[in-house]
Short mmCIF file of C-alpha atoms and ligand atoms in Angstrom, two decimals:
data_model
loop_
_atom_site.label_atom_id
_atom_site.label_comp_id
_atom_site.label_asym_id
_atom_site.label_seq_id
_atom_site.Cartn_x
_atom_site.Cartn_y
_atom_site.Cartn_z
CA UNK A 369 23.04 -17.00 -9.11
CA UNK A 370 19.66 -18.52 -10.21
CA UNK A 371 16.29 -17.87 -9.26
CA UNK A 372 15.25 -18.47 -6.03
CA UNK A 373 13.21 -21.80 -5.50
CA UNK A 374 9.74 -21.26 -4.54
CA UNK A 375 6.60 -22.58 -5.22
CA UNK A 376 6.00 -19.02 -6.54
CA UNK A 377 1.83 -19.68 -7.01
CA UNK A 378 1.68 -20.82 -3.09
CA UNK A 379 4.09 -17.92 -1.07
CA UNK A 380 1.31 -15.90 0.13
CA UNK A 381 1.59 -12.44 1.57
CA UNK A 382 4.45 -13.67 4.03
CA UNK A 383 7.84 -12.03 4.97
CA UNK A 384 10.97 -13.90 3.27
CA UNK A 385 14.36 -12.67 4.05
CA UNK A 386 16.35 -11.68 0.79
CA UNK A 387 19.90 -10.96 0.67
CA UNK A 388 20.97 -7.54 0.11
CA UNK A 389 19.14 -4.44 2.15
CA UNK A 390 19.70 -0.66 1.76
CA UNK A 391 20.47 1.42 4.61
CA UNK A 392 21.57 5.10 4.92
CA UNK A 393 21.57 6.59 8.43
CA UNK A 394 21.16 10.49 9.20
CA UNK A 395 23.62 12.31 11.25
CA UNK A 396 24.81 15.80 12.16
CA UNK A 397 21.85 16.93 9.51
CA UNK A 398 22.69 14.86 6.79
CA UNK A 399 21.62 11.72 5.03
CA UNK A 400 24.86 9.32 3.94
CA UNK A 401 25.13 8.27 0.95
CA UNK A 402 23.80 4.76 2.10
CA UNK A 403 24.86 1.16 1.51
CA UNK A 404 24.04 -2.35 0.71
CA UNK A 405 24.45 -5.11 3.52
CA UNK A 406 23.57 -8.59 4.04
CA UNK A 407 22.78 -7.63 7.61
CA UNK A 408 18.90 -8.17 7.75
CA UNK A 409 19.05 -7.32 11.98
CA UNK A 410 19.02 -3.60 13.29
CA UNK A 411 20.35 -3.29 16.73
CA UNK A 412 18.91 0.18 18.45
CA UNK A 413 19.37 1.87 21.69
CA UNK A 414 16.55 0.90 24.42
CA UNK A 415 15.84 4.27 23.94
CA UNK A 416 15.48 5.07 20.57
CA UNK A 417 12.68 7.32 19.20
CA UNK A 418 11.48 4.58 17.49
CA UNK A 419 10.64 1.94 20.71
CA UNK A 420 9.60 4.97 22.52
CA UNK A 421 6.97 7.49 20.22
CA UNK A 422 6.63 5.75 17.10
CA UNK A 423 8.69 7.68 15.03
CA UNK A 424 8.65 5.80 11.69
CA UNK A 425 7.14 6.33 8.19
CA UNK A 426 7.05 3.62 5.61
CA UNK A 427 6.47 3.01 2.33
CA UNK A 428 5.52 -0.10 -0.19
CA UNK A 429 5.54 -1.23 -3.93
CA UNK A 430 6.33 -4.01 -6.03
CA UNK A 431 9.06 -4.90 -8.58
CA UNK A 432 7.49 -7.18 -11.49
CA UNK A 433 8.69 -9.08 -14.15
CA UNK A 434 7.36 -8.31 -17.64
CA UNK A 435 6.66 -10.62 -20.69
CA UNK A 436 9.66 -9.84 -22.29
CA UNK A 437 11.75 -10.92 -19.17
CA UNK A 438 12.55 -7.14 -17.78
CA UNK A 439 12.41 -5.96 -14.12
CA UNK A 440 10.51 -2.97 -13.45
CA UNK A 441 8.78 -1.14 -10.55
CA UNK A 442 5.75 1.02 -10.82
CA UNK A 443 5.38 5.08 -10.35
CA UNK A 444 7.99 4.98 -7.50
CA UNK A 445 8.62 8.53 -7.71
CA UNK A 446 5.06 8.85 -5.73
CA UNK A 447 6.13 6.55 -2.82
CA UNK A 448 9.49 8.61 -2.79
CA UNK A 449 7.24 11.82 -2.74
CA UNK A 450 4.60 10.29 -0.22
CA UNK A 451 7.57 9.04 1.75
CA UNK A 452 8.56 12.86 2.42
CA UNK A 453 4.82 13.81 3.03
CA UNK A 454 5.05 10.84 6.33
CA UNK A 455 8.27 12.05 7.23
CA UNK A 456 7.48 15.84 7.60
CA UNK A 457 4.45 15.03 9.70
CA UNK A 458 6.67 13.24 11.97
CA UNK A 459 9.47 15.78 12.16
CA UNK A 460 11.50 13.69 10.59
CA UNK A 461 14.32 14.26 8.02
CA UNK A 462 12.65 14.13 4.86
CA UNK A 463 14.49 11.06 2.48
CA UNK A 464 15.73 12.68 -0.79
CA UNK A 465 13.14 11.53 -3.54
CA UNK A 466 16.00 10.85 -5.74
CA UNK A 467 18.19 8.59 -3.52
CA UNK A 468 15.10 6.78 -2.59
CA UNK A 469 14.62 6.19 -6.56
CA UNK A 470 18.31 4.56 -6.38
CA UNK A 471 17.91 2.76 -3.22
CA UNK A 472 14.82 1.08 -4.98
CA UNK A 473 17.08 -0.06 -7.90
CA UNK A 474 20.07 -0.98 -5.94
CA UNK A 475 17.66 -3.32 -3.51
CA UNK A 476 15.82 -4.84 -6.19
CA UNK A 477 18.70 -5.16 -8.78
CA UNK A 478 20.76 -7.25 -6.02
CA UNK A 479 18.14 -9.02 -4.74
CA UNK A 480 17.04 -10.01 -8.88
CA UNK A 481 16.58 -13.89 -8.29
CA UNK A 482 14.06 -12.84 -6.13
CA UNK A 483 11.82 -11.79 -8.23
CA UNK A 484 9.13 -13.76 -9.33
CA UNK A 485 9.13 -14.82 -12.73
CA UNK A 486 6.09 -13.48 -15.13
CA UNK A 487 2.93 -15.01 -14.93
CA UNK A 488 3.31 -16.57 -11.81
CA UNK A 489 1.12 -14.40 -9.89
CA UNK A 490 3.79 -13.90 -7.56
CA UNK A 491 5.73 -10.49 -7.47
CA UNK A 492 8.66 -8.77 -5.34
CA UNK A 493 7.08 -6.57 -2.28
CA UNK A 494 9.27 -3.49 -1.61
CA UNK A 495 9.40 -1.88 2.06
CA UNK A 496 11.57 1.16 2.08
CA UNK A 497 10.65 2.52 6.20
CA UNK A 498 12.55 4.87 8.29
CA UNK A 499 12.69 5.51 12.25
CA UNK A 500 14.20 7.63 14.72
CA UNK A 501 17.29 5.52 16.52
CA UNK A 502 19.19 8.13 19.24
CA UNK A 503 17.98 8.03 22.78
CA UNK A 504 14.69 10.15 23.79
CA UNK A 505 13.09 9.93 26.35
CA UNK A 506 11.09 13.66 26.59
CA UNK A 507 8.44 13.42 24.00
CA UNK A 508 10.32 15.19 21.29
CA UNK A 509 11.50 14.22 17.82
CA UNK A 510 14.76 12.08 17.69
CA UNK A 511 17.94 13.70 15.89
CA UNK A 512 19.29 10.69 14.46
CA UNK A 513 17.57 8.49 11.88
CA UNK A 514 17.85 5.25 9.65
CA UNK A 515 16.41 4.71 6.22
CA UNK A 516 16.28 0.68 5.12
CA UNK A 517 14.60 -0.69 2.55
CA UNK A 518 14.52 -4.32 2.11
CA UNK A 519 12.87 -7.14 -0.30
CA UNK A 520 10.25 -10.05 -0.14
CA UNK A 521 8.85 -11.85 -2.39
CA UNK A 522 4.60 -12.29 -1.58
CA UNK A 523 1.81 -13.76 -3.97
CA UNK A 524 -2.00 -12.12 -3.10
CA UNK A 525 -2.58 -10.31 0.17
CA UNK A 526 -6.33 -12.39 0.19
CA UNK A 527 -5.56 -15.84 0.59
CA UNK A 528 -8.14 -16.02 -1.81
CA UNK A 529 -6.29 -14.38 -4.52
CA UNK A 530 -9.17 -12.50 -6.79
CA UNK A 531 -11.96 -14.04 -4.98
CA UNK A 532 -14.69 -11.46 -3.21
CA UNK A 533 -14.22 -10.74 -0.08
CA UNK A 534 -16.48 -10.14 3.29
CA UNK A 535 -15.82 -6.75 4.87
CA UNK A 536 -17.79 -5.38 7.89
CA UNK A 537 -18.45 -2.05 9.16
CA UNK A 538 -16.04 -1.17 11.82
CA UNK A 539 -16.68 0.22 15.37
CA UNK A 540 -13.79 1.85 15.45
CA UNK A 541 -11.91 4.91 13.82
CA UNK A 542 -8.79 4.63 11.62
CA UNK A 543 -7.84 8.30 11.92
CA UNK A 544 -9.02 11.56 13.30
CA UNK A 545 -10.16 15.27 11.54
CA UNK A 546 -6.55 16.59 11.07
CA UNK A 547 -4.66 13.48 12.23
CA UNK A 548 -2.54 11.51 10.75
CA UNK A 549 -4.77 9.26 8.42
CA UNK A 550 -3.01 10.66 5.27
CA UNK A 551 0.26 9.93 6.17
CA UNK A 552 1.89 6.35 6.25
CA UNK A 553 3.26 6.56 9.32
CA UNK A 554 3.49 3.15 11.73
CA UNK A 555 1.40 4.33 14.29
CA UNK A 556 -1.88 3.92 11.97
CA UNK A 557 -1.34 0.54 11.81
CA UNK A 558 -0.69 -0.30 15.45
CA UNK A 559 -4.00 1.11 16.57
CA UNK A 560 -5.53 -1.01 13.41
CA UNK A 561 -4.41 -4.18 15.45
CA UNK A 562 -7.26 -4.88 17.36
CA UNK A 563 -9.89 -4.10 14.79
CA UNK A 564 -8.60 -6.19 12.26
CA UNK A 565 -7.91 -8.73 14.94
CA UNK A 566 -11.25 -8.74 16.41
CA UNK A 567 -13.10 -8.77 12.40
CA UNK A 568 -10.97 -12.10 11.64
CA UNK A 569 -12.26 -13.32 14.69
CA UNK A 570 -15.74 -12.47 13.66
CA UNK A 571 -15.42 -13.79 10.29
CA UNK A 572 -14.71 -10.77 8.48
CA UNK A 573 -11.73 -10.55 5.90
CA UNK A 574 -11.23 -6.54 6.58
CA UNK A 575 -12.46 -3.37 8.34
CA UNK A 576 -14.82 -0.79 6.39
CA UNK A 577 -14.03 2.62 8.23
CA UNK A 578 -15.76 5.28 8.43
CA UNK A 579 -15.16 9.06 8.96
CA UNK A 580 -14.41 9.50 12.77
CA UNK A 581 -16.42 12.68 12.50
CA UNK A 582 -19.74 11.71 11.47
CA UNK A 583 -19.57 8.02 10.87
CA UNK A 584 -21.43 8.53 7.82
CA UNK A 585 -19.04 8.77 4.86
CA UNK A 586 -16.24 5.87 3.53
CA UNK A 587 -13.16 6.49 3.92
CA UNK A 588 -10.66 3.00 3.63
CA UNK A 589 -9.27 -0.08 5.32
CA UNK A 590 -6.68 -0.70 7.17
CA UNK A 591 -4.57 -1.32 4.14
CA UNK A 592 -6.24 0.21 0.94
CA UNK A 593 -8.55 2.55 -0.60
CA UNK A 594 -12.13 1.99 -2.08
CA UNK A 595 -13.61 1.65 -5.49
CA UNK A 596 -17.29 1.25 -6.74
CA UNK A 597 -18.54 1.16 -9.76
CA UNK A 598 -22.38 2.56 -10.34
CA UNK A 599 -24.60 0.52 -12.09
CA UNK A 600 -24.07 2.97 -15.43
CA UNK A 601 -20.52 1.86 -15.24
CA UNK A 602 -18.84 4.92 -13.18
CA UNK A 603 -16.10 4.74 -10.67
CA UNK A 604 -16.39 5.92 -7.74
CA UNK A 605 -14.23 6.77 -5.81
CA UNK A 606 -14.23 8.59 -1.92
CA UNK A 607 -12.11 11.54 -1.51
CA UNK A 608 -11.02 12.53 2.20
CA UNK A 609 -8.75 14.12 3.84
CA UNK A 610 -7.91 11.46 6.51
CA UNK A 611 -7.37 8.56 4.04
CA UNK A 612 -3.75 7.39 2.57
CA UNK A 613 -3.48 8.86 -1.21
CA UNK A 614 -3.15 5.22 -2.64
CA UNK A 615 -1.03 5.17 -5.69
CA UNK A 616 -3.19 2.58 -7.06
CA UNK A 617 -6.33 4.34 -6.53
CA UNK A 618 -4.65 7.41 -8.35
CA UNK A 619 -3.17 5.49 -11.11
CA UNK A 620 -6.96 3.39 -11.60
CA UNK A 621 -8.40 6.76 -11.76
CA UNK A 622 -6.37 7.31 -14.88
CA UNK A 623 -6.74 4.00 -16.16
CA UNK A 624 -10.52 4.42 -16.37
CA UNK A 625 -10.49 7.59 -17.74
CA UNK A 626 -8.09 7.65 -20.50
CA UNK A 627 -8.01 3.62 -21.05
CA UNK A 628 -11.19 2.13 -20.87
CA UNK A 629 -13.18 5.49 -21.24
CA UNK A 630 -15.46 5.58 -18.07
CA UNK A 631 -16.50 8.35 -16.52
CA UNK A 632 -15.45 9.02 -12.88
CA UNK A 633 -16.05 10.44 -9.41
CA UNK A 634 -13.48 11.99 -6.79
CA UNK A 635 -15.95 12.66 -4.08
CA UNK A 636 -17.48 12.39 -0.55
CA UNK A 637 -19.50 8.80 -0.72
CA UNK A 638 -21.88 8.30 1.64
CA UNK A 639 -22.24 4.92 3.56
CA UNK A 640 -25.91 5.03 2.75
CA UNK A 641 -25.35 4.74 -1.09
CA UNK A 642 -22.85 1.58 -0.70
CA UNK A 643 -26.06 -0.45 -1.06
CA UNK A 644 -26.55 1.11 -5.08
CA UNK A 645 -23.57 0.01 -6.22
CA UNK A 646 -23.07 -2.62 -8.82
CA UNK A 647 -19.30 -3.31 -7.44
CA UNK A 648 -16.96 -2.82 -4.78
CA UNK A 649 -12.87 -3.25 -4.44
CA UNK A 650 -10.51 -2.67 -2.14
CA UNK A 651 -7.16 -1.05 -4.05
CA UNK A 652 -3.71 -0.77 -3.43
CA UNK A 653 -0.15 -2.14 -3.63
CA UNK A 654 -0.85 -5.18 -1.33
CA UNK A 655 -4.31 -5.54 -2.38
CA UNK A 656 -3.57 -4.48 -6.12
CA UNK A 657 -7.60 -4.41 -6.72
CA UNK A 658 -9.82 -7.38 -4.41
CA UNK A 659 -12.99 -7.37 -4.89
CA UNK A 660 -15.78 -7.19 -2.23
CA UNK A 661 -18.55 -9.21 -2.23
CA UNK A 662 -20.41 -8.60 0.73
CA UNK A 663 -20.68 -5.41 3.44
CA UNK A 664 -21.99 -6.08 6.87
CA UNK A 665 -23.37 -3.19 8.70
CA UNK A 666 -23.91 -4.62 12.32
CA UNK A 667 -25.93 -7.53 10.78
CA UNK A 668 -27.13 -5.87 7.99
CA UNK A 669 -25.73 -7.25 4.93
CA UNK A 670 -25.08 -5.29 1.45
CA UNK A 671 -24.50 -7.85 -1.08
CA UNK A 672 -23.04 -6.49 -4.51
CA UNK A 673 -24.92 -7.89 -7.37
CA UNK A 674 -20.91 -9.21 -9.04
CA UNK A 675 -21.10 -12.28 -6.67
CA UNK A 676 -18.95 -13.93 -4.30
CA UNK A 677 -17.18 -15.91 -6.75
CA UNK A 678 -15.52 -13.69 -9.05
CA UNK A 679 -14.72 -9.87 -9.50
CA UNK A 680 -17.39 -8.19 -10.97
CA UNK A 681 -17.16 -7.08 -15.00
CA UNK A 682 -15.69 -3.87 -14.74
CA UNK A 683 -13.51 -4.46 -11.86
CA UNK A 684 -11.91 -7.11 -14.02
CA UNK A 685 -11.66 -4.76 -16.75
CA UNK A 686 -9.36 -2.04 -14.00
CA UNK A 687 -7.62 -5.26 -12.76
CA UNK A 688 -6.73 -6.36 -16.13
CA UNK A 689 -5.60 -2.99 -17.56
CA UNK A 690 -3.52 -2.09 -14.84
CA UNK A 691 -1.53 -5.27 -14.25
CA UNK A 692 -1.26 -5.39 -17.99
CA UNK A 693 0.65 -2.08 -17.83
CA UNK A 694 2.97 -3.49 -14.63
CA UNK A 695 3.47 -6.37 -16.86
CA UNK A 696 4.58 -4.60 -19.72
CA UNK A 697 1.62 -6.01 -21.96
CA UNK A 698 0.15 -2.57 -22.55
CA UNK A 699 1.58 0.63 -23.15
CA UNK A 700 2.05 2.59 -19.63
CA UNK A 701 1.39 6.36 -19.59
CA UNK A 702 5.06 8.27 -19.84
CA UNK A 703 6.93 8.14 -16.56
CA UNK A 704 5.10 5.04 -15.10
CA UNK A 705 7.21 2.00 -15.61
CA UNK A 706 11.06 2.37 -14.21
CA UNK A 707 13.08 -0.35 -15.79
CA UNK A 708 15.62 -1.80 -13.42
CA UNK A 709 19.14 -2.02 -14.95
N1 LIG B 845 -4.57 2.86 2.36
C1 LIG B 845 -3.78 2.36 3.30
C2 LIG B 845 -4.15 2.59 4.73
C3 LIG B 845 -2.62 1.64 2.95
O1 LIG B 845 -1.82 1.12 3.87
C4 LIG B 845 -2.33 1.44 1.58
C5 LIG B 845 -1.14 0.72 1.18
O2 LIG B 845 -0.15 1.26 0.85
C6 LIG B 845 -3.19 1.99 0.62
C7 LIG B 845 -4.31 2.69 1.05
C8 LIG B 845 -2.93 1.83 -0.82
O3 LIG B 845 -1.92 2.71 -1.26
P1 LIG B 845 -1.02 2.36 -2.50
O4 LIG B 845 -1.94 2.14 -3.66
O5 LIG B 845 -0.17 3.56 -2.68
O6 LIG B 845 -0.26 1.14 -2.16
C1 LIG B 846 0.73 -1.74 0.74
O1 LIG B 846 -0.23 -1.98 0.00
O2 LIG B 846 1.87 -1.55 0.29
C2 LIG B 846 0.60 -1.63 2.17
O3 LIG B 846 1.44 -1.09 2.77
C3 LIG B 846 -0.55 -2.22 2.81
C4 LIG B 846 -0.15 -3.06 3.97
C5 LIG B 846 -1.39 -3.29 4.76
C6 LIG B 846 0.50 -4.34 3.55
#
């Protein structure tokens, strides 16, 4: 086969179908020893645990082709190990971290033409999710399960690719005090609908949200983590209990330190000290790092002094490091980069 044919620069952050998915299903106790299929449809009881209470956990990273023409995915022992962190929180069967490595490799090795070539700012979106499927109908947890993980190719989750973006303060609460906030479970994104719904309609291209608890201290959007950078060149970053533990954000935090030298901060940020910093980004697999232009708090606007027309300096520097190390232009820290055989 040869690759796909797509305008690869112009496929935005859409779903594709592909041709080969993974599925394993869990019964009796066990996890199979899963499959590829072609089948792209999953037909479920009315009553599944799924439809019913939300049971599912998901999970997402990206396959990339390198300069020298290699397909590799990035850290995906983490998403195997955050995968089992969702699941438990659920009371659901944990996914081996092993055989989610594999599925990962089988998925993306079959579905190879799929992946964009290098440099076309296009690269292959990985979804690995699992739900309950037997009938429940008390609220209890299901005892049968299916793992999938499928394929798409997307290009920038911002239309505007590495343009800043507008962000506004949000009315609304992500996730509770010892909730579910750290978990990637389905359910955090349903009740994100109708705040990210109601900031497009706004104007706004994401939610800022704050703790639920005090509404004064960051905590993420729907769909990454933050990053600031002072105006002495530190990163920032907040730490919270109730926020996703972005492998991006964890992996920048490294980059900063040990590649580009900077000096930076784990901690509590207050919403009051947004307005001192020199930069802002939003960080994560979908988002890998867009920057953020402009904050609006209920009509009052913080405007970073990096512009609305490009990322700010150091942000470029983070962007630039770490998709040089997915792209296999810089040396990756031991155990980042899996190669795909
Ligand atoms: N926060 C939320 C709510 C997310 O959905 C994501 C996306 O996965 C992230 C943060 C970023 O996490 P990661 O860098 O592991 O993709
Ligand atoms: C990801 O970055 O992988 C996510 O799951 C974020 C989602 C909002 C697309």
């Amino acid at each position: 086969m040869a690759k796909a044919d797509m305008d690869w620069k112009n496929i935005g952050f859409t779903y594709r179908q592909t041709e080969q998915r993974y599925v394993s299903d869990y019964k009796n106790g066990a996890w199979d020893n899963g499959r590829l299929t072609t089948d792209a449809n999953v037909v479920l009881n009315e009553c599944a645990g799924v439809l019913q209470y939300a049971q599912t956990v998901f999970e997402g990273l990206k396959a990339y082709t390198t300069e020298d023409g290699h397909i590799v995915t990035f850290r995906p022992d983490l998403n195997a190990k955050r995968m089992v962190d969702s699941a438990k929180r659920l009371e659901m069967p944990p996914f081996p971290e092993e055989q989610f490595i594999e599925a990962i490799e089988k998925v993306v090795a079959a579905n190879a033409d799929f992946v964009p070539p290098y440099g076309s700012g296009a690269t292959l979106y990985i979804r690995p999710y699992m739900f309950g499927t037997n009938p429940v109908i008390g609220v209890k947890p299901a005892d049968e399960y299916q793992f999938r993980v499928f394929v798409t190719p997307v290009g920038p989750y911002f239309s505007g690719g590495a343009k800043p973006i507008t962000i506004r303060v949000c009315d609304y609460d992500r996730a509770a005090p010892h909730g579910t906030g750290h978990i990637k479970a389905g359910l955090n994104y349903a009740m994100s609908l109708y705040a990210i719904v109601d900031a497009h309609k706004q104007g706004f291209d994401e939610n800022m949200y704050l703790d639920s608890a005090t509404r004064t201290k960051v905590e993420e959007t729907g769909g990454a983590n933050f990053i600031f950078i002072t105006r002495e060149n530190k990163l920032v970053t907040p730490k919270s209990d109730t926020i996703l533990p972005s492998i991006t954000r964890r992996s920048l935090v490294h980059v900063a330190q040990e590649y580009l030298g900077m000096e930076v901060e784990e901690r509590e940020v207050l919403f009051d000290e947004v307005k001192d910093f020199a930069e802002c980004g939003l960080c994560g697999t979908a988002a890998v790092i867009s920057p953020v232009g402009k904050i609006v708090d209920h009509g009052e606007e913080i405007c970073f002094p990096s512009g609305m027309e490009k990322m700010g300096p150091v942000t470029k520097k983070l962007y630039d490091t770490l998709t040089g190390i997915q792209m296999g232009h810089i040396k990756a820290p031991d155990g980042w980069i899996k190669v795909i055989q």
